[in-house]
């Protein structure tokens, strides 16, 4: 993307020029084209020649006394039409000897052409107006070029330092002082920056806003395309930019340059940006730091249907996020996928309320296990949620279930979709693992072994209880003889002060061990 100085040139509008103190001294009055006062003024030109239009290049405010037009209505009309053809910004007529009042012919022609026509009721030195406007335009152009270089330098430095996409967008939002949104070509939001309440207001009905108002730069919506080598893959939008349009376009273009460079240097693809957006959203939902209601605009803008839907929170163990995305598309299931931590991937399905959410989740899990094998993937789920506000609790529950089966898949006979009821006591302990009473109970019950450093007794106890106190299986798994196992079990009982043949005492130790293991993860 190449930006020239001409494209950077910020112009004053006709309306702004008319509010200048020197112009107000001439008592300006708009007599035609009042609806077009926001036209940009690129330059101010003093001209009395009747054929001035051939000398213009567009965007000029033409100042004249009309001395060569007086008495000839045809010339007056043609003068206005020639300015219109030359795309002049406006015509300013100084009233005096030639025209003591605004000529009706010129006024009517200007109104038909949509050309702003202004008359000055008091004598006014045109030289003062041209000096004032030209100096302001030069200062604005210099400021624009300085801003351009400053933005380029700052964004390039961030890219060189390996900054993530969010850091670049934050910098653009700081310069533009308005919400910044990056989307793919389908208007799906890949990233945002700016004051959170303002961003949420923009995202609340993003798709409609993006399609209807996103291209109206006059309303402060400035867009720049993202792409290269003849291929577009997204766009960046300054939403409600309050400065002049040319400066806003400059910022958007500079930002687009940086984002394209970020992608070229390995900062990611549009697809990976979608993954980052989903990861940020689902991480915020799981953590509960941000209320779910505040995250709803982000979910909607990310392409997740949220109106009259049922949400199915899933957590997949050892699932490749890219594979899960492909499977969702293949099955036609709307949803978000994001990698969390420790080999867990969150999947949030959104299904119509008239469909069986549980059956769709089971179908998804079955297809996934068919592709990866039942021994490689665990799909944990919470019960479907009808309300968006309940989604964070559901995601955390699914994560608890996934954690609960992480070390027990060889023991449990798991269904395609594992829920809290399927992990029984282990699941309950996982949910309660941060409770101080549970932590104290585990420490108290296992104190004799937790202080032990000489023998590897804790793993033996874990296997013995997990196998239903099967001594033969425990000896086999630890590669020891039966007599050696008996000695270790006797040592465990002595140190803990329990009888493992007593069901209640063994159950108490088992619960304490489950709680201890849950607290370590």
Coordinates of C-alpha atoms in Angstrom, one line a residue:
X1 CA 0.0 0.0 0.0
X2 CA 1.5 3.4 -1.1
X3 CA 0.4 6.6 0.5
X4 CA 1.2 9.9 -1.3
X5 CA 1.3 13.4 0.1
X6 CA -1.7 14.3 -2.0
X7 CA -3.7 11.5 -0.3
X8 CA -2.6 12.7 3.1
X9 CA -3.6 16.4 2.5
X10 CA -6.1 17.3 5.2
X11 CA -8.5 20.0 4.0
X12 CA -10.7 22.5 5.7
X13 CA -14.4 22.3 4.9
X14 CA -16.3 25.2 3.4
X15 CA -18.2 25.4 6.7
X16 CA -14.9 25.6 8.7
X17 CA -13.6 28.4 6.4
X18 CA -16.7 30.4 7.0
X19 CA -16.2 30.3 10.7
X20 CA -12.7 31.9 10.6
X21 CA -12.5 35.2 12.3
X22 CA -11.2 37.1 9.3
X23 CA -14.1 35.7 7.2
X24 CA -16.7 36.5 9.8
X25 CA -15.5 40.2 9.5
X26 CA -17.0 40.2 5.9
X27 CA -20.4 39.1 7.2
X28 CA -20.7 35.9 5.0
X29 CA -24.1 34.6 3.9
X30 CA -24.7 31.3 2.3
X31 CA -27.2 31.9 -0.5
X32 CA -27.1 28.5 -2.3
X33 CA -25.8 25.0 -1.8
X34 CA -26.2 25.1 2.0
X35 CA -26.4 21.3 2.1
X36 CA -22.9 21.0 0.7
X37 CA -20.9 23.1 3.2
X38 CA -18.9 20.1 4.4
X39 CA -17.1 19.9 1.1
X40 CA -13.3 20.0 1.6
X41 CA -11.4 23.1 0.6
X42 CA -8.0 22.1 -0.9
X43 CA -7.0 25.7 -1.9
X44 CA -8.2 29.2 -2.2
X45 CA -8.1 30.9 -5.6
X46 CA -8.8 34.6 -6.4
X47 CA -10.1 34.9 -10.0
X48 CA -12.1 37.4 -12.0
X49 CA -11.8 35.6 -15.4
X50 CA -15.0 34.4 -16.8
X51 CA -13.4 31.1 -17.9
X52 CA -11.7 30.4 -14.5
X53 CA -13.0 26.8 -14.5
X54 CA -10.3 25.7 -17.0
X55 CA -7.6 26.7 -14.5
X56 CA -8.9 24.7 -11.6
X57 CA -8.1 21.1 -10.5
X58 CA -10.9 20.6 -8.0
X59 CA -11.4 21.5 -4.3
X60 CA -10.8 25.2 -4.7
X61 CA -12.8 27.9 -3.0
X62 CA -13.0 30.7 -5.7
X63 CA -13.1 34.3 -4.6
X64 CA -14.5 36.9 -7.0
X65 CA -16.1 40.4 -7.2
X66 CA -17.8 39.4 -10.4
X67 CA -16.7 42.6 -12.1
X68 CA -16.4 40.8 -15.5
X69 CA -19.8 39.2 -15.1
X70 CA -22.0 42.2 -14.4
X71 CA -24.8 42.8 -16.9
X72 CA -24.5 39.4 -18.7
X73 CA -26.8 36.8 -17.2
X74 CA -25.6 34.1 -19.6
X75 CA -22.0 34.6 -18.5
X76 CA -23.1 34.5 -14.9
X77 CA -24.8 31.2 -15.3
X78 CA -22.0 29.7 -17.3
X79 CA -19.5 30.9 -14.7
X80 CA -21.2 28.9 -12.0
X81 CA -21.6 25.8 -14.3
X82 CA -17.9 25.9 -15.2
X83 CA -17.0 25.9 -11.5
X84 CA -19.3 23.0 -11.0
X85 CA -17.6 21.1 -13.8
X86 CA -14.2 21.8 -12.4
X87 CA -15.4 20.4 -9.0
X88 CA -14.7 23.6 -7.1
X89 CA -15.5 23.5 -3.4
X90 CA -17.4 26.8 -3.4
X91 CA -17.7 30.3 -4.9
X92 CA -17.5 33.4 -2.7
X93 CA -18.8 36.7 -4.2
X94 CA -17.8 40.0 -2.7
X95 CA -20.7 42.4 -3.0
X96 CA -20.0 45.9 -4.1
X97 CA -20.2 48.0 -7.3
X98 CA -20.6 45.0 -9.6
X99 CA -23.2 43.3 -7.5
X100 CA -24.8 45.1 -4.7
X101 CA -26.9 42.0 -3.9
X102 CA -26.6 38.3 -4.8
X103 CA -27.5 37.9 -8.5
X104 CA -30.5 35.6 -8.9
X105 CA -29.1 33.9 -12.0
X106 CA -25.9 32.8 -10.2
X107 CA -27.8 31.8 -7.1
X108 CA -30.3 29.6 -9.0
X109 CA -27.5 28.0 -11.1
X110 CA -25.5 27.3 -7.9
X111 CA -28.5 25.7 -6.2
X112 CA -29.2 23.5 -9.2
X113 CA -25.5 22.4 -9.3
X114 CA -25.2 21.9 -5.6
X115 CA -22.4 24.4 -5.5
X116 CA -22.1 26.4 -2.2
X117 CA -22.4 30.1 -3.0
X118 CA -21.4 32.6 -0.4
X119 CA -21.8 36.4 -0.5
X120 CA -19.8 38.9 1.6
X121 CA -21.9 41.9 2.7
X122 CA -18.9 44.0 3.8
X123 CA -15.8 44.9 1.9
X124 CA -13.2 42.3 2.5
X125 CA -9.5 42.0 1.4
X126 CA -9.4 38.7 -0.4
X127 CA -5.6 38.6 0.3
X128 CA -6.3 38.2 4.0
X129 CA -8.6 35.2 3.4
X130 CA -6.2 33.4 1.1
X131 CA -3.3 34.0 3.5
X132 CA -5.3 32.7 6.4
X133 CA -6.6 29.6 4.7
X134 CA -3.3 28.7 2.9
X135 CA -1.3 29.0 6.1
X136 CA -3.8 26.7 7.9
X137 CA -3.7 24.2 5.1
X138 CA 0.1 24.1 5.1
X139 CA 0.2 23.7 8.9
X140 CA -2.4 20.9 8.7
X141 CA -0.5 19.1 5.9
X142 CA 2.7 19.3 7.9
X143 CA 1.0 18.0 10.9
X144 CA -0.5 15.2 8.8
X145 CA 2.9 14.2 7.4
X146 CA 4.4 14.3 10.9
X147 CA 1.6 12.2 12.3
X148 CA 2.1 9.8 9.4
X149 CA 5.7 9.2 10.2
X150 CA 5.1 9.0 13.9
X151 CA 2.5 6.3 13.5
X152 CA 4.6 4.4 11.0
X153 CA 7.7 4.5 13.3
X154 CA 5.8 3.4 16.4
X155 CA 3.9 0.6 14.7
X156 CA 7.1 -0.6 12.9
X157 CA 9.0 -0.7 16.2
X158 CA 6.2 -2.8 17.8
X159 CA 6.3 -5.2 14.9
X160 CA 10.1 -5.5 15.1
X161 CA 9.8 -6.2 18.8
X162 CA 7.4 -9.0 18.1
X163 CA 4.4 -7.3 19.6
X164 CA 1.0 -9.2 19.2
X165 CA -1.8 -7.9 17.1
X166 CA -3.6 -6.4 20.2
X167 CA -0.7 -4.2 21.0
X168 CA -0.7 -2.7 17.5
X169 CA -4.4 -2.1 17.6
X170 CA -4.1 -0.4 21.0
X171 CA -1.6 2.0 19.5
X172 CA -3.9 2.8 16.6
X173 CA -6.8 3.4 19.0
X174 CA -4.6 5.7 21.1
X175 CA -3.8 7.9 18.0
X176 CA -7.4 7.9 16.7
X177 CA -9.2 8.3 20.0
X178 CA -12.0 6.0 18.8
X179 CA -12.9 2.3 18.7
X180 CA -10.8 0.3 16.2
X181 CA -12.1 -2.9 14.7
X182 CA -10.4 -5.5 12.5
X183 CA -12.7 -7.8 10.5
X184 CA -12.5 -10.5 7.8
X185 CA -14.4 -10.0 4.6
X186 CA -17.5 -11.6 6.1
X187 CA -17.5 -8.8 8.8
X188 CA -16.5 -11.3 11.5
X189 CA -14.5 -9.4 14.1
X190 CA -10.9 -10.5 14.5
X191 CA -9.7 -7.8 17.0
X192 CA -10.8 -4.6 18.7
X193 CA -9.2 -1.8 20.6
X194 CA -10.3 1.4 22.4
X195 CA -12.3 2.2 25.5
X196 CA -14.3 -0.9 26.4
X197 CA -17.7 0.8 26.7
X198 CA -17.3 2.5 23.4
X199 CA -16.1 -0.7 21.7
X200 CA -19.1 -2.6 23.2
X201 CA -21.5 0.0 21.8
X202 CA -20.0 -0.5 18.4
X203 CA -20.1 -4.3 18.6
X204 CA -23.6 -4.5 20.0
X205 CA -25.2 -4.8 16.5
X206 CA -21.9 -5.1 14.6
X207 CA -23.0 -6.8 11.4
X208 CA -25.8 -4.4 10.6
X209 CA -23.6 -1.4 11.5
X210 CA -20.7 -2.6 9.5
X211 CA -22.8 -3.2 6.4
X212 CA -24.9 0.0 6.5
X213 CA -22.7 2.6 8.1
X214 CA -19.2 1.2 7.7
X215 CA -18.5 2.9 4.4
X216 CA -19.8 6.3 5.3
X217 CA -16.6 8.3 6.0
X218 CA -18.7 11.4 6.6
X219 CA -20.0 9.9 9.8
X220 CA -16.5 9.2 11.0
X221 CA -16.3 5.6 9.8
X222 CA -12.9 5.2 8.1
X223 CA -12.0 1.9 6.5
X224 CA -8.8 0.5 5.0
X225 CA -8.5 -2.8 3.2
X226 CA -6.1 -5.5 4.3
X227 CA -4.4 -7.7 1.8
X228 CA -1.6 -8.0 -0.7
X229 CA -0.7 -9.4 -4.1
X230 CA -4.1 -8.7 -5.4
X231 CA -5.9 -10.6 -2.6
X232 CA -8.0 -8.9 0.1
X233 CA -8.5 -10.8 3.4
X234 CA -9.9 -8.2 5.8
X235 CA -10.2 -4.6 6.7
X236 CA -9.6 -2.2 9.6
X237 CA -12.3 0.3 10.6
X238 CA -12.0 3.5 12.7
X239 CA -15.4 3.7 14.2
X240 CA -16.7 7.2 14.8
X241 CA -13.5 9.1 14.2
X242 CA -14.0 12.7 15.2
X243 CA -11.1 14.4 13.4
X244 CA -11.1 15.4 9.7
X245 CA -11.6 12.6 7.2
X246 CA -8.2 12.9 5.5
X247 CA -6.3 12.4 8.8
X248 CA -8.6 9.5 9.7
X249 CA -7.9 7.9 6.4
X250 CA -4.2 8.4 7.0
X251 CA -4.4 6.6 10.3
X252 CA -6.4 3.8 8.8
X253 CA -4.0 3.4 5.9
X254 CA -0.9 3.4 8.2
X255 CA -2.6 0.9 10.5
X256 CA -3.4 -1.3 7.5
X257 CA 0.2 -1.2 6.3
X258 CA 1.4 -2.3 9.7
X259 CA -1.2 -5.2 10.0
X260 CA -0.2 -6.5 6.6
X261 CA 3.5 -6.3 7.5
X262 CA 2.7 -8.0 10.9
X263 CA 1.1 -10.9 9.0
X264 CA 3.9 -11.1 6.4
X265 CA 6.6 -11.4 9.1
X266 CA 4.9 -14.3 10.8
X267 CA 2.6 -12.4 13.2
X268 CA -0.3 -14.5 12.1
X269 CA -2.9 -15.0 9.4
X270 CA -6.5 -13.8 9.3
X271 CA -7.3 -17.4 10.5
X272 CA -5.0 -17.2 13.5
X273 CA -6.4 -13.8 14.4
X274 CA -9.8 -15.4 14.5
X275 CA -8.4 -18.0 16.9
X276 CA -6.9 -15.3 19.1
X277 CA -10.2 -13.5 19.2
X278 CA -12.1 -16.6 20.2
X279 CA -9.4 -17.5 22.7
X280 CA -9.6 -14.1 24.4
X281 CA -13.4 -14.3 24.5
X282 CA -13.6 -17.8 25.9
X283 CA -10.8 -17.2 28.4
X284 CA -12.7 -14.2 29.7
X285 CA -15.8 -16.3 29.9
X286 CA -14.1 -19.1 31.8
X287 CA -12.3 -16.7 34.2
X288 CA -15.4 -14.8 35.1
X289 CA -13.4 -11.6 35.5
X290 CA -15.6 -9.9 33.0
X291 CA -19.4 -10.4 33.4
X292 CA -20.9 -12.5 30.7
X293 CA -23.4 -9.8 29.8
X294 CA -20.5 -7.4 28.9
X295 CA -19.0 -10.1 26.6
X296 CA -22.2 -10.6 24.7
X297 CA -21.4 -8.0 22.0
X298 CA -18.0 -9.5 21.5
X299 CA -19.5 -13.0 21.0
X300 CA -22.1 -11.6 18.5
X301 CA -19.4 -9.7 16.6
X302 CA -17.2 -12.8 16.5
X303 CA -19.9 -14.6 14.5
X304 CA -21.6 -16.6 17.2
X305 CA -25.4 -16.6 17.0
X306 CA -26.7 -15.6 20.4
X307 CA -30.4 -14.8 20.0
X308 CA -32.9 -17.6 20.9
X309 CA -30.1 -20.2 21.1
X310 CA -29.0 -23.0 23.4
X311 CA -25.3 -23.0 24.3
X312 CA -23.4 -26.2 24.9
X313 CA -20.1 -25.7 26.8
X314 CA -17.5 -28.4 25.9
X315 CA -13.8 -28.9 26.8
X316 CA -11.8 -31.3 24.7
X317 CA -8.7 -32.9 26.0
X318 CA -5.9 -33.4 23.5
X319 CA -7.9 -32.0 20.7
X320 CA -6.3 -30.0 17.9
X321 CA -8.1 -26.6 17.6
X322 CA -7.8 -26.6 13.8
X323 CA -9.3 -30.1 13.6
X324 CA -12.2 -29.0 15.8
X325 CA -12.8 -25.9 13.7
X326 CA -12.9 -28.0 10.6
X327 CA -15.3 -30.5 12.2
X328 CA -17.7 -27.8 13.3
X329 CA -17.8 -26.4 9.7
X330 CA -18.3 -29.9 8.3
X331 CA -21.2 -30.6 10.6
X332 CA -22.7 -27.1 10.1
X333 CA -22.5 -26.3 13.9
X334 CA -22.0 -22.7 14.8
X335 CA -19.4 -22.4 17.6
X336 CA -16.2 -20.9 18.9
X337 CA -13.0 -22.9 19.5
X338 CA -10.1 -21.7 21.6
X339 CA -7.1 -23.5 23.2
X340 CA -6.9 -23.0 26.9
X341 CA -4.1 -24.6 28.8
X342 CA -2.6 -28.0 29.6
X343 CA -3.9 -29.6 26.4
X344 CA -7.5 -28.4 26.9
X345 CA -9.5 -26.8 24.1
X346 CA -12.8 -25.0 24.8
X347 CA -15.7 -25.4 22.3
X348 CA -18.8 -23.3 22.8
X349 CA -21.7 -24.6 20.5
X350 CA -24.7 -22.4 19.7
X351 CA -27.7 -24.4 18.5
X352 CA -31.3 -23.4 17.7
X353 CA -33.6 -23.9 20.7
X354 CA -35.8 -26.3 18.6
X355 CA -32.9 -28.7 18.2
X356 CA -31.7 -31.4 20.6
X357 CA -28.5 -29.8 21.9
X358 CA -27.4 -33.0 23.7
X359 CA -27.8 -35.1 20.6
X360 CA -25.8 -32.6 18.5
X361 CA -23.0 -32.6 21.1
X362 CA -22.9 -36.4 21.1
X363 CA -22.8 -36.4 17.3
X364 CA -19.9 -34.0 17.4
X365 CA -18.0 -36.0 20.0
X366 CA -18.6 -39.3 18.2
X367 CA -17.3 -37.9 14.9
X368 CA -14.3 -36.5 16.7
X369 CA -13.5 -39.8 18.4
X370 CA -13.9 -41.7 15.1
X371 CA -11.2 -39.5 13.6
X372 CA -8.8 -39.5 16.5
X373 CA -9.5 -42.7 18.3
X374 CA -11.3 -43.1 21.7
X375 CA -8.0 -43.3 23.6
X376 CA -6.8 -40.0 22.4
X377 CA -9.6 -37.5 22.9
X378 CA -12.0 -36.8 25.8
X379 CA -15.0 -34.6 25.2
X380 CA -16.2 -33.1 28.5
X381 CA -19.5 -31.2 28.7
X382 CA -21.8 -29.3 31.0
X383 CA -25.5 -29.4 30.6
X384 CA -26.8 -27.1 27.8
X385 CA -27.4 -23.5 28.9
X386 CA -30.5 -21.6 27.7
X387 CA -29.2 -18.3 29.0
X388 CA -26.0 -16.5 28.0
X389 CA -25.3 -15.5 31.6
X390 CA -25.0 -19.2 32.5
X391 CA -22.3 -20.0 29.9
X392 CA -19.3 -19.1 32.1
X393 CA -20.5 -21.5 34.8
X394 CA -21.0 -24.2 32.2
X395 CA -17.5 -23.7 30.7
X396 CA -16.0 -24.0 34.1
X397 CA -18.0 -27.2 34.8
X398 CA -16.9 -28.7 31.6
X399 CA -13.3 -27.9 32.4
X400 CA -13.7 -29.5 35.8
X401 CA -15.0 -32.7 34.2
X402 CA -12.2 -32.7 31.7
X403 CA -9.7 -32.4 34.5
X404 CA -11.4 -35.1 36.5
X405 CA -11.0 -37.7 33.8
X406 CA -7.5 -36.6 32.8
X407 CA -5.9 -39.2 35.0
X408 CA -8.7 -41.8 35.1
X409 CA -9.6 -42.6 31.5
X410 CA -8.1 -46.0 31.8
X411 CA -10.2 -46.8 34.8
X412 CA -13.6 -45.3 33.8
X413 CA -15.7 -46.5 31.0
X414 CA -16.4 -43.1 29.4
X415 CA -19.3 -42.2 27.1
X416 CA -18.6 -40.1 24.0
X417 CA -19.6 -36.9 25.9
X418 CA -18.5 -37.0 29.6
X419 CA -20.5 -35.0 32.1
X420 CA -20.2 -34.4 35.8
X421 CA -22.4 -37.4 36.7
X422 CA -20.0 -39.7 34.7
X423 CA -17.0 -38.9 36.9
X424 CA -18.9 -39.4 40.2
X425 CA -16.8 -38.8 43.3
X426 CA -13.7 -37.6 41.3
X427 CA -15.8 -34.9 39.7
X428 CA -17.2 -33.7 43.0
X429 CA -13.8 -33.5 44.5
X430 CA -12.5 -31.5 41.6
X431 CA -15.3 -29.0 42.0
X432 CA -14.5 -28.7 45.7
X433 CA -10.7 -28.8 45.5
X434 CA -10.2 -25.1 46.4
X435 CA -12.4 -25.3 49.5
X436 CA -10.2 -24.8 52.6
X437 CA -12.1 -27.5 54.5
X438 CA -11.3 -30.0 51.7
X439 CA -7.7 -28.9 51.6
X440 CA -7.4 -29.3 55.4
X441 CA -9.0 -32.8 55.2
X442 CA -6.6 -34.0 52.6
X443 CA -3.6 -32.7 54.5
X444 CA -4.8 -34.3 57.7
X445 CA -5.7 -37.7 56.2
X446 CA -2.4 -38.1 54.2
X447 CA 0.0 -36.3 56.6
X448 CA 1.9 -39.5 57.3
X449 CA 2.7 -40.1 53.6
X450 CA 3.1 -36.5 52.5
X451 CA 6.0 -36.1 55.0
X452 CA 7.6 -39.4 53.7
X453 CA 10.6 -38.9 51.4
X454 CA 12.3 -42.3 51.6
X455 CA 9.8 -44.6 49.9
X456 CA 7.6 -44.2 46.9
X457 CA 4.4 -45.1 48.8
X458 CA 2.0 -42.4 47.6
X459 CA 1.9 -43.8 44.0
X460 CA 1.3 -47.3 45.3
X461 CA -1.6 -46.1 47.4
X462 CA -3.0 -44.2 44.4
X463 CA -2.9 -47.3 42.2
X464 CA -4.2 -49.6 44.9
X465 CA -7.3 -47.5 45.5
X466 CA -7.9 -46.7 41.8
X467 CA -8.0 -50.5 41.0
X468 CA -10.6 -51.2 43.7
X469 CA -7.9 -52.5 46.1
X470 CA -6.8 -55.2 43.7
X471 CA -3.5 -56.3 45.1
X472 CA -2.5 -58.5 42.1
X473 CA -3.2 -55.6 39.6
X474 CA -1.3 -53.1 41.8
X475 CA 1.7 -55.4 42.0
X476 CA 1.7 -55.9 38.3
X477 CA 1.4 -52.2 37.5
X478 CA 4.3 -51.3 39.8
X479 CA 6.5 -54.3 38.7
X480 CA 6.9 -55.6 42.2
X481 CA 6.2 -59.0 43.8
X482 CA 3.2 -59.7 45.9
X483 CA 5.2 -59.9 49.2
X484 CA 7.0 -56.6 48.4
X485 CA 3.6 -55.0 47.7
X486 CA 2.2 -56.3 51.1
X487 CA 5.2 -54.8 52.9
X488 CA 4.5 -51.4 51.2
X489 CA 0.8 -51.5 52.0
X490 CA 1.6 -52.4 55.6
X491 CA 3.9 -49.4 55.8
X492 CA 1.2 -47.2 54.3
X493 CA -1.3 -48.3 56.9
X494 CA 1.1 -47.8 59.8
X495 CA 2.0 -44.3 58.6
X496 CA -1.6 -43.2 58.1
X497 CA -3.0 -45.1 61.1
X498 CA -5.7 -46.7 59.1
X499 CA -6.9 -50.2 58.1
X500 CA -7.3 -50.3 54.3
X501 CA -9.4 -53.4 54.5
X502 CA -12.0 -51.3 56.3
X503 CA -14.3 -49.8 53.6
X504 CA -15.0 -46.5 55.4
X505 CA -11.4 -45.9 56.2
X506 CA -10.2 -46.8 52.7
X507 CA -12.9 -44.5 51.3
X508 CA -11.8 -41.6 53.5
X509 CA -8.2 -42.1 52.3
X510 CA -9.3 -42.3 48.7
X511 CA -11.3 -39.1 48.9
X512 CA -8.3 -37.3 50.6
X513 CA -6.0 -38.6 47.8
X514 CA -8.3 -37.4 45.1
X515 CA -8.5 -34.0 46.7
X516 CA -4.7 -33.9 47.0
X517 CA -4.2 -34.8 43.4
X518 CA -6.8 -32.3 42.3
X519 CA -5.0 -29.5 44.2
X520 CA -1.7 -30.3 42.5
X521 CA -3.1 -29.6 39.0

